[in-house]
Coordinates of C-alpha atoms in Angstrom, one line a residue:
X50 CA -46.4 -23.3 -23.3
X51 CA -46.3 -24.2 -27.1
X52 CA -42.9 -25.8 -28.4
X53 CA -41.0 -22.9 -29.9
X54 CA -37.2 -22.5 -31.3
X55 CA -34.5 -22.3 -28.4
X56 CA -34.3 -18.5 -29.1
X57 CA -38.0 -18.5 -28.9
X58 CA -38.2 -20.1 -25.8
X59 CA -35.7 -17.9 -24.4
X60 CA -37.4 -14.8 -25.7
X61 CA -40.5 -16.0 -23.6
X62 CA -39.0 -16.9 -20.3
X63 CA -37.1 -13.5 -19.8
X64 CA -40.2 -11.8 -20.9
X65 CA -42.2 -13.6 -18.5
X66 CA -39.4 -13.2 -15.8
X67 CA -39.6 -9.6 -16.4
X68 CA -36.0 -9.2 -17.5
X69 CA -34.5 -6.9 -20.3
X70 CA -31.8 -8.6 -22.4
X71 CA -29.1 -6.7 -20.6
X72 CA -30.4 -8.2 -17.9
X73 CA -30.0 -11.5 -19.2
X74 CA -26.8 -10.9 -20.5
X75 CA -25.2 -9.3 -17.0
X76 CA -26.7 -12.4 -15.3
X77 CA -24.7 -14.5 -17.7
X78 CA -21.5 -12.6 -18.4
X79 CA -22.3 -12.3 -22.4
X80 CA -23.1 -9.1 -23.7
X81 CA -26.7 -8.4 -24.8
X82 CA -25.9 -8.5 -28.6
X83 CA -25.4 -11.9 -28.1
X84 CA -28.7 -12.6 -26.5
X85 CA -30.3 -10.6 -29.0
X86 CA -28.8 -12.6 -31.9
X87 CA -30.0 -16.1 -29.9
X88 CA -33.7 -14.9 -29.9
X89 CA -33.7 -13.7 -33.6
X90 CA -32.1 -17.8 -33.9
X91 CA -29.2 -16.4 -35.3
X92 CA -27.4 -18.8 -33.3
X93 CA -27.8 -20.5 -30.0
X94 CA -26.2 -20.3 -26.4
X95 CA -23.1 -21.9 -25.2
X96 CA -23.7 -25.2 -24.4
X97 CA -21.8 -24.9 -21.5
X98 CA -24.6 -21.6 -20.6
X99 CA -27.5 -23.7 -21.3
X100 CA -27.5 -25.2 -17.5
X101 CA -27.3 -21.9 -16.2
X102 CA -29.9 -20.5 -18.5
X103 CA -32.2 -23.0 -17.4
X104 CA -31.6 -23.1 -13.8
X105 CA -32.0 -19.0 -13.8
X106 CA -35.5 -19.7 -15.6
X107 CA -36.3 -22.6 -13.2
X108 CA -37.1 -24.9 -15.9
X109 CA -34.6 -27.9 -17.2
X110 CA -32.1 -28.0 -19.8
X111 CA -33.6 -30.6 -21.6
X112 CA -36.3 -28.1 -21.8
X113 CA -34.3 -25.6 -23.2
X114 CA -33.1 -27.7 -26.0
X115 CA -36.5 -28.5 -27.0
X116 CA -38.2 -25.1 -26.9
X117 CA -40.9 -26.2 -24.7
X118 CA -42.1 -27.5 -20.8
X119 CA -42.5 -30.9 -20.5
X120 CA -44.5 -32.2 -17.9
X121 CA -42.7 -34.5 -15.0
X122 CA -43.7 -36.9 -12.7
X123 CA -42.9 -36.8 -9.3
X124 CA -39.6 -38.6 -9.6
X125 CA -38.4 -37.2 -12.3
X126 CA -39.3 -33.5 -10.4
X127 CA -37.0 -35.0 -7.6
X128 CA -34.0 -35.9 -10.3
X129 CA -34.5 -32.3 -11.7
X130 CA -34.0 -30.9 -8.7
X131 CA -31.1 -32.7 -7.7
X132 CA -29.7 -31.4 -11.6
X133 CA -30.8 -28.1 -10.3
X134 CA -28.4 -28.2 -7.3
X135 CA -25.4 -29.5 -9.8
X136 CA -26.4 -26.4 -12.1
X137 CA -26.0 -24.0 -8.9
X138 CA -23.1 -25.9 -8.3
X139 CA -21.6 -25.4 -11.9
X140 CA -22.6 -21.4 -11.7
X141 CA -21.3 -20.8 -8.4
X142 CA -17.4 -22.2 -9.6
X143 CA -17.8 -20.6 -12.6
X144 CA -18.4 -17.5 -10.6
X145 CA -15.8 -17.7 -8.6
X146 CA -13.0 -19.0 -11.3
X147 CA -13.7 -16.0 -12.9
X148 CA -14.0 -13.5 -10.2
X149 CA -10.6 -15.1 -8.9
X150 CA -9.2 -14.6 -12.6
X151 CA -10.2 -11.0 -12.7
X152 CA -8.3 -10.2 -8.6
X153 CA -5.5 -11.8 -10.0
X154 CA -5.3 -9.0 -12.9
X155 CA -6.0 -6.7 -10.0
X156 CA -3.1 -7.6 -7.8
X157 CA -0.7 -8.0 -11.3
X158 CA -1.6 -4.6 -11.8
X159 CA -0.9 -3.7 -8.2
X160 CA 2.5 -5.2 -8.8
X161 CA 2.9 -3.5 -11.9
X162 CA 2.8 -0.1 -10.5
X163 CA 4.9 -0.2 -7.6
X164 CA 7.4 -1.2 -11.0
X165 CA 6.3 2.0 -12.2
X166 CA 6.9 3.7 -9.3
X167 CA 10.4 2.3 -8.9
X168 CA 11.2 3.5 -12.5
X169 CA 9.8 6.9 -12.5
X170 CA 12.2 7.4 -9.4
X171 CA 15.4 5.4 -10.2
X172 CA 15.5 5.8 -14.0
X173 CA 13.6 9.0 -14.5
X174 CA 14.9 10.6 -11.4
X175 CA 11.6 11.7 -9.9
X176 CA 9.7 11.1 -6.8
X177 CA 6.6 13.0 -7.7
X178 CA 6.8 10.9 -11.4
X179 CA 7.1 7.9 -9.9
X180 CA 3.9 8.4 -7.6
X181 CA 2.0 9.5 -10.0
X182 CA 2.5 6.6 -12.4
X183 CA 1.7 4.4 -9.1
X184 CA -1.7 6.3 -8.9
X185 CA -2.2 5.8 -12.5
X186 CA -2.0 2.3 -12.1
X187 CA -3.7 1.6 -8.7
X188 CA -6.8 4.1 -9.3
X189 CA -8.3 1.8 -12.7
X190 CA -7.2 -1.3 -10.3
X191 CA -9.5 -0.7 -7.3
X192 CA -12.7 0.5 -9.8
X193 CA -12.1 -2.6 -11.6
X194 CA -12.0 -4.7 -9.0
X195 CA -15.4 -3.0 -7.5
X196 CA -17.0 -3.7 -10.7
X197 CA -15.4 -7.8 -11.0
X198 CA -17.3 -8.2 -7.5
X199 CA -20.4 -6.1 -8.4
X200 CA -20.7 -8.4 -11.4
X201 CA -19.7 -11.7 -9.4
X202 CA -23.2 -10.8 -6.9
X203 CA -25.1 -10.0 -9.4
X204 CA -24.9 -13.4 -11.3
X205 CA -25.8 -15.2 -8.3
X206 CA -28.2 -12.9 -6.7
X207 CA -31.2 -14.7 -7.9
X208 CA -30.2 -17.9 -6.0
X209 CA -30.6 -18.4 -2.2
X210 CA -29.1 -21.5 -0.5
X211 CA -26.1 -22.4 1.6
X212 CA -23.6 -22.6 -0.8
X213 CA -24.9 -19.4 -2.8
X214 CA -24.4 -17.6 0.7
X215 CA -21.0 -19.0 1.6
X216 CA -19.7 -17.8 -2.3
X217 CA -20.9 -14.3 -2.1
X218 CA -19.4 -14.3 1.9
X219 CA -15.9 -15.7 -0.2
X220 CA -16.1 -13.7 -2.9
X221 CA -16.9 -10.2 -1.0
X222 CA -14.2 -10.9 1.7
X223 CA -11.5 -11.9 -1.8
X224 CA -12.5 -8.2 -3.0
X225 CA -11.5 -7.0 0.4
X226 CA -8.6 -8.3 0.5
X227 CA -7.3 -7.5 -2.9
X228 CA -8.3 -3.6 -2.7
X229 CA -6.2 -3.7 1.1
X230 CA -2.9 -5.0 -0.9
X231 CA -3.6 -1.7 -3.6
X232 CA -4.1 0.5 -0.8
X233 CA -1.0 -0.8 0.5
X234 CA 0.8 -0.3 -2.6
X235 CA -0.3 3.5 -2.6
X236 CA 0.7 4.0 1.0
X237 CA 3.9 2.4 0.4
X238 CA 5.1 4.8 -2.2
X239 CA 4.1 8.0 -0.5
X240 CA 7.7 8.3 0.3
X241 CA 8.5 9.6 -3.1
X242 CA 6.8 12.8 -2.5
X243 CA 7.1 12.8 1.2
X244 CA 10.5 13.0 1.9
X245 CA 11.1 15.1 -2.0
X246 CA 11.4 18.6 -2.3
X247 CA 10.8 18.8 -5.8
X248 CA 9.0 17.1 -8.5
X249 CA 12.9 16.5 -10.2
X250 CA 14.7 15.3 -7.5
X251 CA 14.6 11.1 -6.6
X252 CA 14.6 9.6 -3.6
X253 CA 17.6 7.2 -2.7
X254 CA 17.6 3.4 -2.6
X255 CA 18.4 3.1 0.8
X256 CA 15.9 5.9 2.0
X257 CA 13.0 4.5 -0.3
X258 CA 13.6 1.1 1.2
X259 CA 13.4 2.1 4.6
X260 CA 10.0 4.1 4.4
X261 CA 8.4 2.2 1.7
X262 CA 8.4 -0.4 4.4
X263 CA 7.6 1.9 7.4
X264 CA 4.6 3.1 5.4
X265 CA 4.0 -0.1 4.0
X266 CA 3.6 -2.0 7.7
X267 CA 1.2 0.8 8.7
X268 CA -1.0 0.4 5.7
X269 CA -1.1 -3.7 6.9
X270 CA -2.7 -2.6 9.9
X271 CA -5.1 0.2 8.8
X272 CA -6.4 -1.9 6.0
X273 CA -7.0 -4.9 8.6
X274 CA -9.1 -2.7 10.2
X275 CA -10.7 -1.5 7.5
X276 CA -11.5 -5.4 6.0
X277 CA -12.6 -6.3 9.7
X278 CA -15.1 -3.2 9.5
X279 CA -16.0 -3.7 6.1
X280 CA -17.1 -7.7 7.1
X281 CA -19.5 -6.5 9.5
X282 CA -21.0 -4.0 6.8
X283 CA -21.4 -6.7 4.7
X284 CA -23.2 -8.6 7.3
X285 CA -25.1 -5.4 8.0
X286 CA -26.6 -5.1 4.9
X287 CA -27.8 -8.5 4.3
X288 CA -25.0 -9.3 1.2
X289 CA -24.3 -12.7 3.4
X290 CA -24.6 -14.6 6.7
X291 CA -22.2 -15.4 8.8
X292 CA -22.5 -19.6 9.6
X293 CA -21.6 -21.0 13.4
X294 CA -18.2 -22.1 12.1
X295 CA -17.0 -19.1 10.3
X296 CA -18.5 -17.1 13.8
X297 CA -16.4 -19.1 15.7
X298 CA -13.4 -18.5 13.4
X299 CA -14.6 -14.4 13.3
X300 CA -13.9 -14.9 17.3
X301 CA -10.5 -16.6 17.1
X302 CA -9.4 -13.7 15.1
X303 CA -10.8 -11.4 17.7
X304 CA -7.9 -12.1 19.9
X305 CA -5.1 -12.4 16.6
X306 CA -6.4 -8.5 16.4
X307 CA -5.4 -8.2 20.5
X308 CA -2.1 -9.2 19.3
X309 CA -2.1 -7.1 16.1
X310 CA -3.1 -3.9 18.2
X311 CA -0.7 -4.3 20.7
X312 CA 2.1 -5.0 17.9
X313 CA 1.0 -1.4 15.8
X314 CA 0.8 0.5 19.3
X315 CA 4.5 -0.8 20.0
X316 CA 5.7 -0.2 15.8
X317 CA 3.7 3.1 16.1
X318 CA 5.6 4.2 19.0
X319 CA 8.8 3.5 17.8
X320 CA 7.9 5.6 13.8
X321 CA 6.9 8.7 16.3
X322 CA 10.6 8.3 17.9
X323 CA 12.1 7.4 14.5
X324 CA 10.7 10.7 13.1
X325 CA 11.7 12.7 15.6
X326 CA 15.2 11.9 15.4
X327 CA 15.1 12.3 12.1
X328 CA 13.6 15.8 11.7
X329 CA 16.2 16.9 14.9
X330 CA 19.0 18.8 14.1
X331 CA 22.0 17.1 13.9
X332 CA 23.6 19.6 15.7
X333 CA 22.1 19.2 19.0
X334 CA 24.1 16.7 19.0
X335 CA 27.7 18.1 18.8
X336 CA 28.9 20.5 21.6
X337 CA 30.9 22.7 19.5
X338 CA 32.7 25.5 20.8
X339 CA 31.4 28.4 21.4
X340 CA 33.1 32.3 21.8
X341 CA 31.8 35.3 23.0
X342 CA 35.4 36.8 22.7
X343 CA 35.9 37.7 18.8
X344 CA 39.7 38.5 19.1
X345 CA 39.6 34.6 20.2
X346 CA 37.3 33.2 17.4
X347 CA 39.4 35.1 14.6
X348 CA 43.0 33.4 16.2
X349 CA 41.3 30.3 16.6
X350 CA 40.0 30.1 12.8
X351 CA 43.1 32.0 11.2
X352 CA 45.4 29.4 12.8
X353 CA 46.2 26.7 10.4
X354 CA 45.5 23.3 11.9
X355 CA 47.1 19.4 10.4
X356 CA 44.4 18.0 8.5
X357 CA 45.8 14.9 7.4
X358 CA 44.0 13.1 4.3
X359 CA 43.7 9.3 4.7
X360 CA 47.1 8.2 3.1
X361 CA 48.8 10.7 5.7
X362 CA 49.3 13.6 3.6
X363 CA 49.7 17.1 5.7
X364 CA 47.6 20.0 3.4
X365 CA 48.7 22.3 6.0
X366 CA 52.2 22.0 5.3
X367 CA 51.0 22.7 1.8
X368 CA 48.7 25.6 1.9
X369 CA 50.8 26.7 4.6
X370 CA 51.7 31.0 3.9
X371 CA 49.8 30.6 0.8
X372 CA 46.6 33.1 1.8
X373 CA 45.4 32.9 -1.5
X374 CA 44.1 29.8 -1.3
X375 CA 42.0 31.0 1.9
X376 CA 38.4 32.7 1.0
X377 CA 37.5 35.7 3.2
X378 CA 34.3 34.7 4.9
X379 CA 32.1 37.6 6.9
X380 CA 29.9 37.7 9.4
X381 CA 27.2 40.5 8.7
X382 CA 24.0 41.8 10.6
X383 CA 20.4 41.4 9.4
X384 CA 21.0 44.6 7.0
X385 CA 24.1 43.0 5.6
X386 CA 26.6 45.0 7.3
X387 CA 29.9 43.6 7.6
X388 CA 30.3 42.7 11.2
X389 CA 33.7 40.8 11.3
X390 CA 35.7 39.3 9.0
X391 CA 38.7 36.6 8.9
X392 CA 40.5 34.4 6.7
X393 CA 39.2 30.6 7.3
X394 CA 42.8 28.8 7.5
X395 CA 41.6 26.3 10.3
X396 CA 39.9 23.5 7.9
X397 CA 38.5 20.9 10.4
X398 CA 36.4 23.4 11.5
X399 CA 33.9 25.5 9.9
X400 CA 31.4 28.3 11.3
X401 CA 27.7 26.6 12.1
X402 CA 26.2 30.3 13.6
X403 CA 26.5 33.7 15.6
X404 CA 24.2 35.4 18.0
X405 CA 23.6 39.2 17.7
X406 CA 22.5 41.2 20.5
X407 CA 21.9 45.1 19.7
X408 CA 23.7 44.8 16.0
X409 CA 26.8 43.4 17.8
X410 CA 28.0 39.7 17.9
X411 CA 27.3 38.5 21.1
X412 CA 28.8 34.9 20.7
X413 CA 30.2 32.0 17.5
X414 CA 29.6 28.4 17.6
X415 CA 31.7 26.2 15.9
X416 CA 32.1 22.6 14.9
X417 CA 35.0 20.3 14.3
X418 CA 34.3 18.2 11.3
X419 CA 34.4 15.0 12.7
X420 CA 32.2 15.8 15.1
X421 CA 29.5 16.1 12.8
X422 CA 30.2 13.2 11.1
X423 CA 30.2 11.3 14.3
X424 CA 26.7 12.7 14.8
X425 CA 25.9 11.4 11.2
X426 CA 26.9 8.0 12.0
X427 CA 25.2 8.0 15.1
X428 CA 21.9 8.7 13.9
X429 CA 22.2 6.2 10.6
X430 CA 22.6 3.5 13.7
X431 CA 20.1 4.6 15.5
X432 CA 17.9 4.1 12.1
X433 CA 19.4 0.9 11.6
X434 CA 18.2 0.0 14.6
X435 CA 14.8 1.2 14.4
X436 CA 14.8 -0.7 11.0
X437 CA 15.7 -4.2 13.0
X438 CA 12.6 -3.3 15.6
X439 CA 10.3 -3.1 12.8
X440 CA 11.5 -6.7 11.7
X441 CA 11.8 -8.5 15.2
X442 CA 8.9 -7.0 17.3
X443 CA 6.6 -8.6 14.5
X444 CA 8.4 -11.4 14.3
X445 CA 8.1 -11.9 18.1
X446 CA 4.4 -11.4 18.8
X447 CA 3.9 -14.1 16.0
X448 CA 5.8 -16.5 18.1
X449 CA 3.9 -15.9 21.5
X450 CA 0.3 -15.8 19.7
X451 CA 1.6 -19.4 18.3
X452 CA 3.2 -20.6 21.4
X453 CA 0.2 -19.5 23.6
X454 CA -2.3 -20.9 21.0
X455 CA -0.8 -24.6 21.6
X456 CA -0.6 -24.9 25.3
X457 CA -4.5 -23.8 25.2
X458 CA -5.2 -26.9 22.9

């Protein structure tokens, strides 16, 4: 080949490698204006791309600079090929510093919308709004990590050795990993319209805590599923191998998942018995009182009882012969015929339902207040208690896996 300019000589290597320049300029992370503009020797490459040019083109980078082959003796075929291996070197950590750079963005921007979730719920008082900013935020976040890794194998797909293999294994396993944690993030905050009943209402601290981490631990677990999967489709398709060493690390984490599978069975188990306490009425948990006399019902809730305030005060002794300040509550049929009706004196107990049989009341349950309450307080222990389960039975399978793994060494 004649000597030419650098551009030139560029020119005729991707021509006779077949490529376009946006070819060229994918494979080299520059856009194809700027390869244009170094064949027309409008200006010339990086210096710091001129190793990686030459290495894709198989030639040297002495040869690059002078715009022409130059014929090598066997020794100096051996040096250039051990400058070939540092030039693979140099493009595989470039690679990989910038495919690392860009996950980085991707996870700031995962961390950045469960912000935006928090302040479309807390400041703007939505649930719905503050989802839908999260989506917003974790949607661009996943494509742009596909593309980062799409871009990150195709600058290194025209190289085959070890090292090529063990950074597109690396890299691939990286995007894994960082499209698990956005997943998680979306799973997280599905509480804000899961537990909502309208677009304007906000879900509270307390309750977004607890299920943002209920929902949060289950995501964990389907997404190590999903990576462990997704590993083997890599392998599958032929985007790496899989070395002895990292099979024999793939098969210590074979019995981590044992542990892991147990541990979701067990933290499964206890959301199924955590929702179903929560979506049970609290009243099946009072035993009220119930009358199927009506005479009795009316002197039982027309009869003043103390209902002392926290300081001591006595309202009854109040409100006592003062009707007025009594509403007249009624107890009507399903055509909204008056069936009954009383004066509500008795204030530590209210009305929770009747029973009509034939358009006549057949019996009245009631509640004392405090009993509710009570049953209040004893479900917000119970979650409490499911909360601490979530934390320690975690907690305590990690310290059995470790403890077992060092009496087998």
């Amino acid at each position: 080949m004649e000597k030419k300019t650098i551009g030139q000589f560029i020119a005729a290597l991707r021509k006779v490698n077949g490529m376009t320049q946006r070819e060229l300029a994918e494979k080299l992370n520059v856009s194809d204006k700027a390869v244009s503009r170094w064949e027309r020797d409008e200006n010339a490459p990086d210096l710091s791309l001129i190793p990686v040019i030459a290495e894709l083109f198989g030639v040297t980078s002495d040869e690059i600079l002078r715009g022409e082959r130059i014929i090598r003796s066997e020794e100096t075929s051996e040096k250039s090929d051990e400058k070939s291996d540092k030039q693979i070197k140099h493009l595989l950590n470039d690679t990989k510093n910038k495919f690392r750079m860009y996950s980085v963005i991707s996870v700031s921007v995962g961390i950045i919308a469960i912000l935006a979730a928090m302040l479309g719920n807390f400041v703007f008082t939505s649930g719905w709004g503050g989802y839908i900013f999260c989506v917003m935020f974790c949607i661009p976040a996943i494509v742009a990590e596909i593309i980062f890794t799409l871009r990150a194998f195709g600058a290194v797909s025209d190289f085959e050795s070890d090292k090529v293999n063990d950074a597109k294994r690396s890299i691939f396993e990286t995007a894994c990993k960082v499209i698990a944690f956005i997943f998680t993030v979306l799973v997280s905050m599905l509480p804000l319209i899961v537990y909502v009943y309208s677009s304007f209402v906000a879900l509270s601290g307390y309750d977004f805590l607890k299920y943002a981490l209920i929902y949060a631990a289950a995501a964990i677990i389907l997404s190590y599923f999903a990576c462990a999967i997704a590993y083997r489709i890599g392998i599958w398709c032929g985007l790496y191998c899989v070395t002895e060493d990292i099979a024999e690390q793939k098969r210590a984490n074979r019995r981590k998942v044992k542990y892991l599978s147990v541990t979701a069975g067990v933290l499964a188990m206890l959301f199924i018995g955590q929702f179903i306490l929560n979506t049970v009425d609290k009243y099946n948990f009072i035993e009220g009182k119930t009358f199927t006399d009506t005479s009795e019902f009316v002197q039982y809730i027309e009869t003043p009882e103390q209902n002392t305030s926290p300081e001591g005060m006595d309202f009854t002794q109040i409100t006592d012969g003062f009707d007025e300040v009594y509403q007249k509550e009624y107890i009507t049929d399903h055509d909204d015929n008056i069936l009954l009706e009383y004066i509500h004196r008795n204030e530590n107990v209210y009305v929770s339902g009747y029973i009509l049989d034939n358009g006549e009341i057949k019996s009245i349950t009631t509640y004392r207040k405090y009993e509710l309450s009570n049953a209040i307080l004893f479900v917000d222990r119970i979650n409490v208690l499911f909360i601490a389960l979530y934390f320690t039975i975690p907690l305590a399978a990690i310290i059995i896996y470790t403890v077992r793994k060092k009496k087998k060494k």
